[in-house]
Coordinates of C-alpha atoms in Angstrom, one line a residue:
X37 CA 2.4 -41.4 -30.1
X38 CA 1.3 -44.0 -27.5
X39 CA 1.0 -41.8 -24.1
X40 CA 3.0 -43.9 -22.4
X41 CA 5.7 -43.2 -24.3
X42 CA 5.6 -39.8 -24.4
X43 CA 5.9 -39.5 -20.9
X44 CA 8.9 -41.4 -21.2
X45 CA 10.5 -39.4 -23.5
X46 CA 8.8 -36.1 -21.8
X47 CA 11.3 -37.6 -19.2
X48 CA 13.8 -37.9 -20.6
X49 CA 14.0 -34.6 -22.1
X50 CA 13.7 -32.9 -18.4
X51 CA 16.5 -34.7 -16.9
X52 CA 18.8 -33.9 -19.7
X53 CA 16.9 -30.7 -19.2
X54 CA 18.8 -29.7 -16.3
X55 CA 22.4 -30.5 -17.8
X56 CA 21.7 -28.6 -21.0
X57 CA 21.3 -25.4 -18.8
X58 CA 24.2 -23.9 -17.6
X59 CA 23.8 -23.9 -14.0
X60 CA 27.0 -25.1 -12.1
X61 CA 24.4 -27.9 -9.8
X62 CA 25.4 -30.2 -7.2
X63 CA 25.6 -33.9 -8.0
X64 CA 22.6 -35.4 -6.3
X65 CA 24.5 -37.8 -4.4
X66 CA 22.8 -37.9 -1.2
X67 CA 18.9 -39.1 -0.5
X68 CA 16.4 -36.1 -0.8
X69 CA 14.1 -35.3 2.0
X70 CA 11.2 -32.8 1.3
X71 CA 9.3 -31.1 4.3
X72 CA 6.0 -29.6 3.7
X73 CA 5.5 -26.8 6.7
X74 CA 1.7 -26.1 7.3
X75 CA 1.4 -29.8 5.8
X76 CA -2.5 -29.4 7.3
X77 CA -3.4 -25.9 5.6
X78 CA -5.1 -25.9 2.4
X79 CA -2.6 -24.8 -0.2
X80 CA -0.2 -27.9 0.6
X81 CA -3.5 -30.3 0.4
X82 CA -4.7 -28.5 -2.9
X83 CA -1.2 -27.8 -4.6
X84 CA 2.0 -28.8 -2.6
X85 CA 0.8 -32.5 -2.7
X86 CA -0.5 -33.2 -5.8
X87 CA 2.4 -31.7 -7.1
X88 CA 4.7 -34.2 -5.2
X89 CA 2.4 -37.1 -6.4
X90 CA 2.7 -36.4 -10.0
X91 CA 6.7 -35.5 -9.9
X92 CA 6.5 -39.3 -8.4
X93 CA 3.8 -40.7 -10.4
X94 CA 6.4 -39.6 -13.9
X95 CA 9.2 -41.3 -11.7
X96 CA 10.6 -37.8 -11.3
X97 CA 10.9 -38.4 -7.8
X98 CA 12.3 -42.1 -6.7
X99 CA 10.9 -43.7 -3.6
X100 CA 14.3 -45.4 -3.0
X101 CA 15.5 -42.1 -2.7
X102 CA 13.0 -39.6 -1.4
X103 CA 11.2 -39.1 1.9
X104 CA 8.8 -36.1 2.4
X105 CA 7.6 -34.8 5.8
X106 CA 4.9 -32.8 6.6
X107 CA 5.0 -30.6 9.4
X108 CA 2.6 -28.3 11.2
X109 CA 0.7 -27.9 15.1
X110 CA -2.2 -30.1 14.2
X111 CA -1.7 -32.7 16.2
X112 CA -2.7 -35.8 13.9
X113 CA -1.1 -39.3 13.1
X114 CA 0.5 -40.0 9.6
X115 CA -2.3 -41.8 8.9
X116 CA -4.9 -39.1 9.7
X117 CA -2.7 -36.6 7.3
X118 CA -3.1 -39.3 4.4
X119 CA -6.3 -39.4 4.7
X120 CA -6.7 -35.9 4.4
X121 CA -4.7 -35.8 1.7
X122 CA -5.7 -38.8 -0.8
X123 CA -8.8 -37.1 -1.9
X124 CA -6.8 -34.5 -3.4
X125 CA -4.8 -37.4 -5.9
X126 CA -7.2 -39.3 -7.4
X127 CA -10.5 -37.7 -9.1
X128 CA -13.0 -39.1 -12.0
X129 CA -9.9 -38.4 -14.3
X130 CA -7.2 -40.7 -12.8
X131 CA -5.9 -43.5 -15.2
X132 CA -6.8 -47.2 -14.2
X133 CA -4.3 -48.4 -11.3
X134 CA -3.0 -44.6 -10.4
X135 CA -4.8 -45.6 -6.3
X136 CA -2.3 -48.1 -6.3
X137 CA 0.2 -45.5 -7.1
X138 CA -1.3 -43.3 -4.7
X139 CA -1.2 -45.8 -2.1
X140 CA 2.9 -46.0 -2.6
X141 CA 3.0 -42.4 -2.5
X142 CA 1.2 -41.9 0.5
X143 CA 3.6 -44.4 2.2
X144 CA 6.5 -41.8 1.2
X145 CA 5.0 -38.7 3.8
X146 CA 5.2 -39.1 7.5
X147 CA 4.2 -36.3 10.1
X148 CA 5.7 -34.4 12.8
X149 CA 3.6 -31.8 14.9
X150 CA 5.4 -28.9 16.7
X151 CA 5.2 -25.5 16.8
X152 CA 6.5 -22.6 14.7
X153 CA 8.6 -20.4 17.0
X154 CA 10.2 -23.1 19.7
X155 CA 13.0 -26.1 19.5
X156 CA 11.1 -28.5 20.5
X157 CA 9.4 -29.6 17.2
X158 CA 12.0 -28.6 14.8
X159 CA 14.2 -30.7 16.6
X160 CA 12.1 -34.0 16.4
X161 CA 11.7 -32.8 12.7
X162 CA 15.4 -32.9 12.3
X163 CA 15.6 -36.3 14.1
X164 CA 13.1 -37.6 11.4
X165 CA 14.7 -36.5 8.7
X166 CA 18.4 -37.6 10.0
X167 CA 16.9 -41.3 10.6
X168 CA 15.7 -41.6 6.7
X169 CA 18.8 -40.2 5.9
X170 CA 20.5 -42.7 7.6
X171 CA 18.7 -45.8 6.8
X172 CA 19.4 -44.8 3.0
X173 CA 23.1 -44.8 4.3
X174 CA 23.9 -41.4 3.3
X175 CA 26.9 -39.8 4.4
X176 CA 26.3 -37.1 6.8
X177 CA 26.0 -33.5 5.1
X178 CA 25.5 -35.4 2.0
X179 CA 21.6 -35.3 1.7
X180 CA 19.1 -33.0 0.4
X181 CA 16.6 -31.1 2.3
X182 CA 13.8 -29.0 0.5
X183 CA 11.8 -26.8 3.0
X184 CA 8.3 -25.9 1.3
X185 CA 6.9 -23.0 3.1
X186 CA 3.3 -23.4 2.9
X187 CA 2.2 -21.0 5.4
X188 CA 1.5 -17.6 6.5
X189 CA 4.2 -15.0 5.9
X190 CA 3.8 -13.8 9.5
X191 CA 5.9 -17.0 10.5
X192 CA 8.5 -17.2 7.8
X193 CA 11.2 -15.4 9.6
X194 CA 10.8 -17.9 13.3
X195 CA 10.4 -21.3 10.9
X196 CA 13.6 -19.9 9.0
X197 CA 15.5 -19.3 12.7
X198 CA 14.1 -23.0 13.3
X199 CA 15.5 -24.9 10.1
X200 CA 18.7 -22.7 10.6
X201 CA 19.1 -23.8 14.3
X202 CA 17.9 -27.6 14.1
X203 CA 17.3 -28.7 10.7
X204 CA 20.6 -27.8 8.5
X205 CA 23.3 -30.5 6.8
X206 CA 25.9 -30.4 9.3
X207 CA 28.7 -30.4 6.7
X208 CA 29.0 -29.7 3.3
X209 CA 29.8 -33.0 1.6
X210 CA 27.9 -32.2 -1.3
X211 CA 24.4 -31.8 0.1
X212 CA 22.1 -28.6 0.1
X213 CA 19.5 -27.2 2.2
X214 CA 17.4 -25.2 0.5
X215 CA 13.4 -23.0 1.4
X216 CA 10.4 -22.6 -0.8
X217 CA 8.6 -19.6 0.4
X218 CA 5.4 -18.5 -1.1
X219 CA 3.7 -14.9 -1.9
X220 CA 2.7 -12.6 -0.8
X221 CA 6.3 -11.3 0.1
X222 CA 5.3 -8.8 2.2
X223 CA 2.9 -5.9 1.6
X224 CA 4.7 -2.8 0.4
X225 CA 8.7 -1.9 0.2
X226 CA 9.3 -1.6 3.7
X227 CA 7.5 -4.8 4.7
X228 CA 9.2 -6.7 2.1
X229 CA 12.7 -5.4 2.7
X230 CA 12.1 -6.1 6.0
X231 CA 11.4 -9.9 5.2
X232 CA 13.9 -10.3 2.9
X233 CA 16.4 -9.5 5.7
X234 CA 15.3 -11.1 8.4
X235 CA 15.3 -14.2 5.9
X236 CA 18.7 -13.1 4.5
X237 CA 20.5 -13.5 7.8
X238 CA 19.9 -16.6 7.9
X239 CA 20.3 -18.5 4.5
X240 CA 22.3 -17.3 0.8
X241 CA 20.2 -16.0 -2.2
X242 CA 20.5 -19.3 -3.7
X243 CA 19.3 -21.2 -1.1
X244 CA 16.3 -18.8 -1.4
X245 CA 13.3 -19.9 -4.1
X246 CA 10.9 -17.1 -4.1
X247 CA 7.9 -18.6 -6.2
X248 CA 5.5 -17.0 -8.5
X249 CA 3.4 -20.0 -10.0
X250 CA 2.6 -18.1 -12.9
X251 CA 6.3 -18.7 -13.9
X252 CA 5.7 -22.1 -14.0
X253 CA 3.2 -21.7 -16.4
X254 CA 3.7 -23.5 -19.9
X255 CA 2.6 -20.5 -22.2
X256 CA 4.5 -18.0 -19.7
X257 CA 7.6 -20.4 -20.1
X258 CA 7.1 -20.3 -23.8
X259 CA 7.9 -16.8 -23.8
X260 CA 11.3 -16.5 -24.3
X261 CA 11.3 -19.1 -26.9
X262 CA 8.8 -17.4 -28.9
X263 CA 10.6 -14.1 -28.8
X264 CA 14.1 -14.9 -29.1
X265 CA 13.7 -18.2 -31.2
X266 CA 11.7 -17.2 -34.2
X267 CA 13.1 -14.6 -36.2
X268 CA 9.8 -13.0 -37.2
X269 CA 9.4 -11.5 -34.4
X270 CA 12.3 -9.6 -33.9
X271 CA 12.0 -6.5 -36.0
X272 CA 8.2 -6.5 -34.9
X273 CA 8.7 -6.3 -30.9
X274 CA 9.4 -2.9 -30.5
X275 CA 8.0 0.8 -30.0
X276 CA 8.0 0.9 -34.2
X277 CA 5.1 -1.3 -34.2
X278 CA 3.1 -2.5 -31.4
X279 CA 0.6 0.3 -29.9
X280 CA 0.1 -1.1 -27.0
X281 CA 0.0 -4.5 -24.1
X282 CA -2.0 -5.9 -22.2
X283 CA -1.8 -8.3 -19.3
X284 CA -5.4 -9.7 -18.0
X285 CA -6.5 -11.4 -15.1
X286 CA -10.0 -12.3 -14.9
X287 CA -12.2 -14.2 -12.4
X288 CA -15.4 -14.9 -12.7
X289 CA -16.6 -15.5 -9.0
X290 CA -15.8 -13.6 -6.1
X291 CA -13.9 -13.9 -2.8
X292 CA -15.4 -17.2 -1.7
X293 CA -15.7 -17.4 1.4
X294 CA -11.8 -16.1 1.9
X295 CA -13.2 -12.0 1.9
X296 CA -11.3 -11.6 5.5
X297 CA -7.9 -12.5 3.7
X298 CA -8.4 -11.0 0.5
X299 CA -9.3 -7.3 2.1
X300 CA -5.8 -7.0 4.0
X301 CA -3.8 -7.3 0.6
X302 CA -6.4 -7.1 -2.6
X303 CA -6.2 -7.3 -6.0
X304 CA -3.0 -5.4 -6.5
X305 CA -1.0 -7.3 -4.3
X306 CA -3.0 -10.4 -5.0
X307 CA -2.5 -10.7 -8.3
X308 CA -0.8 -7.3 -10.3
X309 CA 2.3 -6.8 -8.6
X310 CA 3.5 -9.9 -8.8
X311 CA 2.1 -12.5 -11.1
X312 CA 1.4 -9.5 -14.3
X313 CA 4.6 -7.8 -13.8
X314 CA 6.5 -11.2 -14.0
X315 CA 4.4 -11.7 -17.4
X316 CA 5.3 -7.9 -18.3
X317 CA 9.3 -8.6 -17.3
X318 CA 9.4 -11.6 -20.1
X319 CA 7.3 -9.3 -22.6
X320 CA 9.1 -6.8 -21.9
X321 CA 13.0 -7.3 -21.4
X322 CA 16.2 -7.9 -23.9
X323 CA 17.5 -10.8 -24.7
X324 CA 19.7 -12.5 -22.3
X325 CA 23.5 -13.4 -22.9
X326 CA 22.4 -17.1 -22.2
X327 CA 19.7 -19.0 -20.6
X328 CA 21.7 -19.2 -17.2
X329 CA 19.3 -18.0 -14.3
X330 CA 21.1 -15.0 -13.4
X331 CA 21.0 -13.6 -17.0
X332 CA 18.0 -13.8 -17.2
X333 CA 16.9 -12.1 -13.8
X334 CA 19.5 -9.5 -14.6
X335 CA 17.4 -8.6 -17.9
X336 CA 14.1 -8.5 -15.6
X337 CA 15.3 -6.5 -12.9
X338 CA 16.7 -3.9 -15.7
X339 CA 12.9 -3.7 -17.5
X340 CA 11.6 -3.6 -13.4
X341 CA 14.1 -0.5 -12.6
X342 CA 12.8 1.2 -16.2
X343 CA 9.3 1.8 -15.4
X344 CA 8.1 5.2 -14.5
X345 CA 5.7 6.0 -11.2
X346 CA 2.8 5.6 -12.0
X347 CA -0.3 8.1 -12.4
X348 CA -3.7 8.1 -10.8
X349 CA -4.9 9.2 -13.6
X350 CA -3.8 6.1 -15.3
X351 CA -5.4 3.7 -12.8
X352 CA -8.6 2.9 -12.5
X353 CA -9.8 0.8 -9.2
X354 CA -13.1 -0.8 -8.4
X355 CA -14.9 -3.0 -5.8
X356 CA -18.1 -5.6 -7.1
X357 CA -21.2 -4.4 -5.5
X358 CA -21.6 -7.6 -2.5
X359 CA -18.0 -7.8 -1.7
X360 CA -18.6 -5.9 1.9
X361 CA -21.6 -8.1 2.7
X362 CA -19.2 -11.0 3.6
X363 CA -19.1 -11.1 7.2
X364 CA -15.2 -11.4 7.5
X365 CA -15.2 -8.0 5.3
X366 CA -15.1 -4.9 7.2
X367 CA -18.5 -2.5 6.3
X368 CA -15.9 0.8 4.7
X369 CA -13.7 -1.7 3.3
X370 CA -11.7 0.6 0.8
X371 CA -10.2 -3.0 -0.9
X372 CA -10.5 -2.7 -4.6
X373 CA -11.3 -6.3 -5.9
X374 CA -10.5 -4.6 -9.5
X375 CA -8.0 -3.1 -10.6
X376 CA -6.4 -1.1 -14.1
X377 CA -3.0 0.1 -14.4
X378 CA -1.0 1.3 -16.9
X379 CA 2.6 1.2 -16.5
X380 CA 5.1 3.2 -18.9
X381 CA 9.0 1.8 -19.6
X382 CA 11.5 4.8 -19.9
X383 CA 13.6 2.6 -22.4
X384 CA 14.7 2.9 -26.4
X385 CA 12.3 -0.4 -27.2
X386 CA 9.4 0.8 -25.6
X387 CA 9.0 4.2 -24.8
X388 CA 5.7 5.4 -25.5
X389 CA 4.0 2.0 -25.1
X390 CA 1.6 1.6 -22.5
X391 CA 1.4 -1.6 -20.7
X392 CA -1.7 -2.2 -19.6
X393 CA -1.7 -4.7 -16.4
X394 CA -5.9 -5.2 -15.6
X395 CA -7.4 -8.0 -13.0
X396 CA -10.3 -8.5 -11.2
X397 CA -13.1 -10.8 -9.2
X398 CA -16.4 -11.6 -10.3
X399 CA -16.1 -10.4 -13.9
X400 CA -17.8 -11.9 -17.2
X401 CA -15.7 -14.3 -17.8
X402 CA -12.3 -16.4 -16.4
X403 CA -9.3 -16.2 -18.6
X404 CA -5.9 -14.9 -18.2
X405 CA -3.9 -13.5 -21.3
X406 CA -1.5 -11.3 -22.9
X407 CA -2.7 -9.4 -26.0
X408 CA -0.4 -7.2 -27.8
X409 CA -1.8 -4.7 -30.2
X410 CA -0.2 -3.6 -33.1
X411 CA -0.1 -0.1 -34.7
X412 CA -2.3 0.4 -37.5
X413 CA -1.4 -0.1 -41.3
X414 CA -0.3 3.1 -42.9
X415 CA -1.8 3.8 -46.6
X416 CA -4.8 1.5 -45.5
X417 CA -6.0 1.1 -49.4
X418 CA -8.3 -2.0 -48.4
X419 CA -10.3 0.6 -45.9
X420 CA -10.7 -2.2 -43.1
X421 CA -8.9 0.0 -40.9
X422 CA -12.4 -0.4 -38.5
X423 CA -12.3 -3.7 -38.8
X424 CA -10.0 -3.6 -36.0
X425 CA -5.6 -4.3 -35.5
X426 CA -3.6 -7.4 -35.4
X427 CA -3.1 -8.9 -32.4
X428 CA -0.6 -11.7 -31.2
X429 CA -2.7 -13.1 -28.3
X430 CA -1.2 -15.6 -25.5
X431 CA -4.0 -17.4 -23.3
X432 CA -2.6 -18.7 -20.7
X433 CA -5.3 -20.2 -19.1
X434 CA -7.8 -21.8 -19.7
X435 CA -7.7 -23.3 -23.0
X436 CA -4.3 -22.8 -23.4
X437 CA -3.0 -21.5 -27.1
X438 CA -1.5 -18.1 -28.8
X439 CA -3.7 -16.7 -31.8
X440 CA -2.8 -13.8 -34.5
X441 CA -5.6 -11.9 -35.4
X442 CA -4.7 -11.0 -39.4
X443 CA -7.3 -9.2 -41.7
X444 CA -7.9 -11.7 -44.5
X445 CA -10.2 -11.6 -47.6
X446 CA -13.5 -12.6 -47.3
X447 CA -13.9 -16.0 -49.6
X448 CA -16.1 -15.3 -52.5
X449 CA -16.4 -13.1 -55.6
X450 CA -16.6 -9.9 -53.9
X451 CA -13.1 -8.0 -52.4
X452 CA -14.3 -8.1 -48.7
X453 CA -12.1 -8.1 -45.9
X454 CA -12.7 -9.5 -42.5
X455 CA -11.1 -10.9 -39.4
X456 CA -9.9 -14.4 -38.9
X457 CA -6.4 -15.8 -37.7
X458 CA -3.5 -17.9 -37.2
X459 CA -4.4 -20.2 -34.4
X460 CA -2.0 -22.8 -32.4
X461 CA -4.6 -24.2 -29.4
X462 CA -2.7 -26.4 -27.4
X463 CA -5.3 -29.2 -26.4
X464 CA -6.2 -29.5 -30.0
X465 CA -2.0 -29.3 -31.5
X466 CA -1.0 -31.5 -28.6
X467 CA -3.4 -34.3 -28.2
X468 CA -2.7 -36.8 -25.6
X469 CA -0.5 -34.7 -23.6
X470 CA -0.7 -33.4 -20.0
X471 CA 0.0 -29.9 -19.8
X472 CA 2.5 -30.2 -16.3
X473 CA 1.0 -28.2 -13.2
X474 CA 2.9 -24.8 -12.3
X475 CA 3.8 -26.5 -8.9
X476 CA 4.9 -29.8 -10.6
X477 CA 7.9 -27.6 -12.8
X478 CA 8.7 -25.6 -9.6
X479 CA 9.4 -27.9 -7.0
X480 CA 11.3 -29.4 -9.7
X481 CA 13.5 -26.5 -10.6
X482 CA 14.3 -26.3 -7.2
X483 CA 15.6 -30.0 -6.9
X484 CA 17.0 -29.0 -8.9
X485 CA 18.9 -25.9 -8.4
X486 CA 17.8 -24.0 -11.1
X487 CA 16.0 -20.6 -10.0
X488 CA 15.6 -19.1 -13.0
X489 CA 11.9 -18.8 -12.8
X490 CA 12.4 -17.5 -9.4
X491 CA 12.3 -14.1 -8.2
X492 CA 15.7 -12.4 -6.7
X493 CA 15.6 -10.3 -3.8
X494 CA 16.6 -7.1 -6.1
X495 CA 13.9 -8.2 -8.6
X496 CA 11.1 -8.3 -5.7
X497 CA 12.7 -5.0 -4.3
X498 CA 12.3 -2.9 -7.7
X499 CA 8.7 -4.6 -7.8
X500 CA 7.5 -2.9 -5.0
X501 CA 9.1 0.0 -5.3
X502 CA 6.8 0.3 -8.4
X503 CA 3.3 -0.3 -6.5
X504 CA 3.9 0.9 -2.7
X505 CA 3.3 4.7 -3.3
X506 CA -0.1 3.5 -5.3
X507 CA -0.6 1.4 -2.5
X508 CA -0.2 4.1 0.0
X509 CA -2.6 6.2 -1.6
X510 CA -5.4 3.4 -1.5
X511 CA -4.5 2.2 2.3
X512 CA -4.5 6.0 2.9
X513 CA -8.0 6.8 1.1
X514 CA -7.0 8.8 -1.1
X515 CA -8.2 6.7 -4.2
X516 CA -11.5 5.1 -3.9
X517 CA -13.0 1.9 -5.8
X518 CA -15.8 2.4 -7.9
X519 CA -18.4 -0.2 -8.0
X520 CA -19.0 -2.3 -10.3
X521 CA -22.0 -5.5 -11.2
X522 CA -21.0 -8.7 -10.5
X523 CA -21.0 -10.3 -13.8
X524 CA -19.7 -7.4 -15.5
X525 CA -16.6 -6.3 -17.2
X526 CA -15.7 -4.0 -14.4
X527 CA -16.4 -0.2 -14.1
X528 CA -16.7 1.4 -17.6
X529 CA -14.3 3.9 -16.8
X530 CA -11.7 0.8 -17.3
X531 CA -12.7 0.7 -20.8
X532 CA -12.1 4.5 -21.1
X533 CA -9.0 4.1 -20.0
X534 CA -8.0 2.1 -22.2
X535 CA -9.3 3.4 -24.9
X536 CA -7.5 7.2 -23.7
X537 CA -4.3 5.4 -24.2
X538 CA -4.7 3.6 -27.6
X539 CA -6.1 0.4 -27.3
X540 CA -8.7 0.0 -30.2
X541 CA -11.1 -2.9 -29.4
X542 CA -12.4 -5.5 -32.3
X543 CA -16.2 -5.5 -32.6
X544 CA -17.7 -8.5 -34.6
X545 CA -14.5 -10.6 -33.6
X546 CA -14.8 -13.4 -31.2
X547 CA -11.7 -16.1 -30.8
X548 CA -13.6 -19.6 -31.0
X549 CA -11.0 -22.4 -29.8
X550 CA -11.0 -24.8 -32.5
X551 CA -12.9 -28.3 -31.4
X552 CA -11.0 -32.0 -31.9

């Protein structure tokens, strides 16, 4: 198939998308304005943007129809702000013609500089935004207005006074206002709640997107079809037969540069206690009564709200030997940069199966994947039991592809068993296609109004509620990080965890992604 025309078709398939679901969305009458806060800060240069471009670029967004703003206190021109930003569309992979594109696109974003906490700004914003509104003659109250927040949390709950104040439809004629905010939500329970109210006061839960970019993620996404689509799965995704989970995160370079930032929250609220446990919540929960967002968050919050405290002796932390020579990085930085944990759910599917949630910075390698283990064969008559278990492995990045490791025989004249498997790789099943961005899928699930790979304010509560006494204990010293070489695969006491709680590692066995 000619790529042209599967991006036609690719989208196709994602506007009828959003009728086939059963979400009760607005008609998209009115013109749709999109306002990037912090439009200067890195993460809407490196991700907000080039997600944008490419919505536009697949004619997902319509420049008859769509204005987007950027907004933060550097005080530049529009042009100044493209500028800054074109370097992060094009690169030695664009197709022939796409600067052209970006050109048009580029035309799309104009700026507005104001502050955070005061009228002033907010209200040009708003003047902006009603102008375009106008001159696509929309009806008053009858646009769209998407507020991406990419900025600190510290500001979230004076930008969300702001919008509230000077920036909302002024009558509901079929229109929506709706925010983006971005992790970290907080830093434990308290902080979180407190967020979440402050925020609460001001706009309805389903104005609210709360997003995790690992649920935009195509394997992630893939996980509900795989377990509730194909009936051989069914009888085998239970406490019968799988031993055990796990959910890795691995990096293979360190802080970068961003130490400072990184030692206030580290690795557990970087990257466990929310990205893994929304991987666990789609491993781990029942199947929905339908695919309507609130079923499905229903099922996650119920998996979230079964998982017992968890022990310190089930945790192992650790910190790469370096980390404290960056100069942002205080010198008794307690910050693990590595983290084990195994988490237990007190439910009839799964009790007695550990869930294994491991990340970490400058490891061996950089991969992320979920690997579940099953139980070993009783009556093993073929005596490959140390051969190692199957496993149904999901990589989620990079190399994208799900793998079962089976015990086969060995071709020849001898009965010899050995290790291979069942292998669907992505870039190799799927030639020619362009795996959408995380960011791409989100900001277009919020467009439109479907926040089912969102997380709910109950679903983000029973999340910490999890982690904060852990968290405590580290903030309070209690539990220390053990080093660890850069390079490595953590301290080895993480392997002796895992190995306490039944995970059986393959020796001889490596995964090869198949070549084109």
């Amino acid at each position: 198939m000619a790529s042209g025309q599967w991006v036609m078709e690719k989208r196709s398939s994602l506007r009828n998308d959003s009728f086939s679901r059963d979400n009760d969305n607005v008609p998209e009458t009115g013109c749709l304005s999109i306002i990037v806060l912090g439009a200067s800060g890195d993460l809407a240069k490196k991700k907000t943007f080039p997600a944008l471009f490419n919505l536009y670029r697949q004619g997902f967004l319509q420049s008859n129809e769509v204005h987007i703003f950027g907004y933060a206190r550097t005080k530049i021109s529009d042009d100044e702000l493209r500028n800054r930003i074109r370097g992060y569309l094009i690169n030695e992979k664009s197709a022939p013609g796409q600067s052209e594109q970006v050109s048009e696109f580029l035309q799309l974003i104009k700026y507005v500089s104001g502050s955070y906490d005061t009228e002033e700004g907010f209200q040009l914003l708003d003047k902006e935004i009603s102008a375009h509104e106008s001159s696509k003659n929309s009806l008053e109250g009858s646009s769209r207005r998407l507020f991406y927040f990419a900025l600190p949390p510290s500001v979230y709950p004076s930008v969300s006074r702001m919008i509230k104040k000077c920036c909302m439809n002024r009558s509901d004629l079929g229109g929506w206002t709706r925010i983006v905010v971005e992790k970290p939500f907080g830093k434990d329970l308290d902080s979180s709640e407190k967020l979440s109210a402050q925020i609460g006061e001001l706009f309805e839960e389903p104005q609210i997107y709360r997003i995790d970019h690992y649920l935009g993620k195509e394997l992630v996404q893939n996980l509900l079809v795989l377990r509730f689509a194909n009936r051989m799965f069914l009888p085998l995704w239970n406490r019968d037969n799988i031993d055990n989970v796990q959910i890795v995160f691995r990096e293979d370079f360190g802080t970068e540069g961003r130490g400072g930032y990184f030692d206030e929250y580290g690795i557990i609220r970087d990257i466990i206690q929310n990205h893994l446990l929304q991987v666990l919540c789609l491993v781990a929960m029942e199947k929905p009564v339908s695919l309507k967002p609130e079923h499905i968050r229903d099922e996650k919050v119920k998996v979230l709200q079964s998982v017992l405290p968890i022990k310190d002796e089930e945790v192992v932390l650790g910190q790469y030997d370096g980390y404290r020579d960056d100069p942002t990085v205080p010198d008794h930085s307690n910050t693990p940069t590595f983290a084990t944990a195994v988490l237990r759910i007190h439910n009839e599917r799964w009790e007695g199966v550990p869930f294994i949630l491991k990340a970490g910075k400058a490891l061996n390698s950089r991969k992320a994947e979920i690997r579940i283990q099953f139980k070993d064969v009783p009556g093993d008559i073929f005596k490959c039991k140390k051969q190692g278990r199957n496993e149904f492995v999901i990589r989620l990045q990079p190399s994208e592809a799900m793998y079962m490791k089976l015990t086969v025989k060995q071709p020849g004249l001898e009965m010899s068993t050995a290790q291979s498997e069942l292998d669907l790789s992505y870039r190799q099943r799927y030639q020619g296609v362009t795996i959408p961005e995380a960011y791409e899928r989100l900001i277009l699930d919020t467009i439109r109004g479907d926040q089912q790979h969102f997380v709910r304010r109950d679903e983000l509560k029973a999340a910490w509620e999890i982690f904060t006494p852990l968290l405590h204990r580290i903030d309070d010293g209690e539990m220390k990080p053990l080093p660890y070489n850069p390079g490595s695969r953590g301290p080895a006491e993480a392997d002796e965890l895992l190995s306490k709680v039944g995970y059986v590692q393959t020796h001889g066995y490596i995964w090869i992604p198949p070549t084109l």
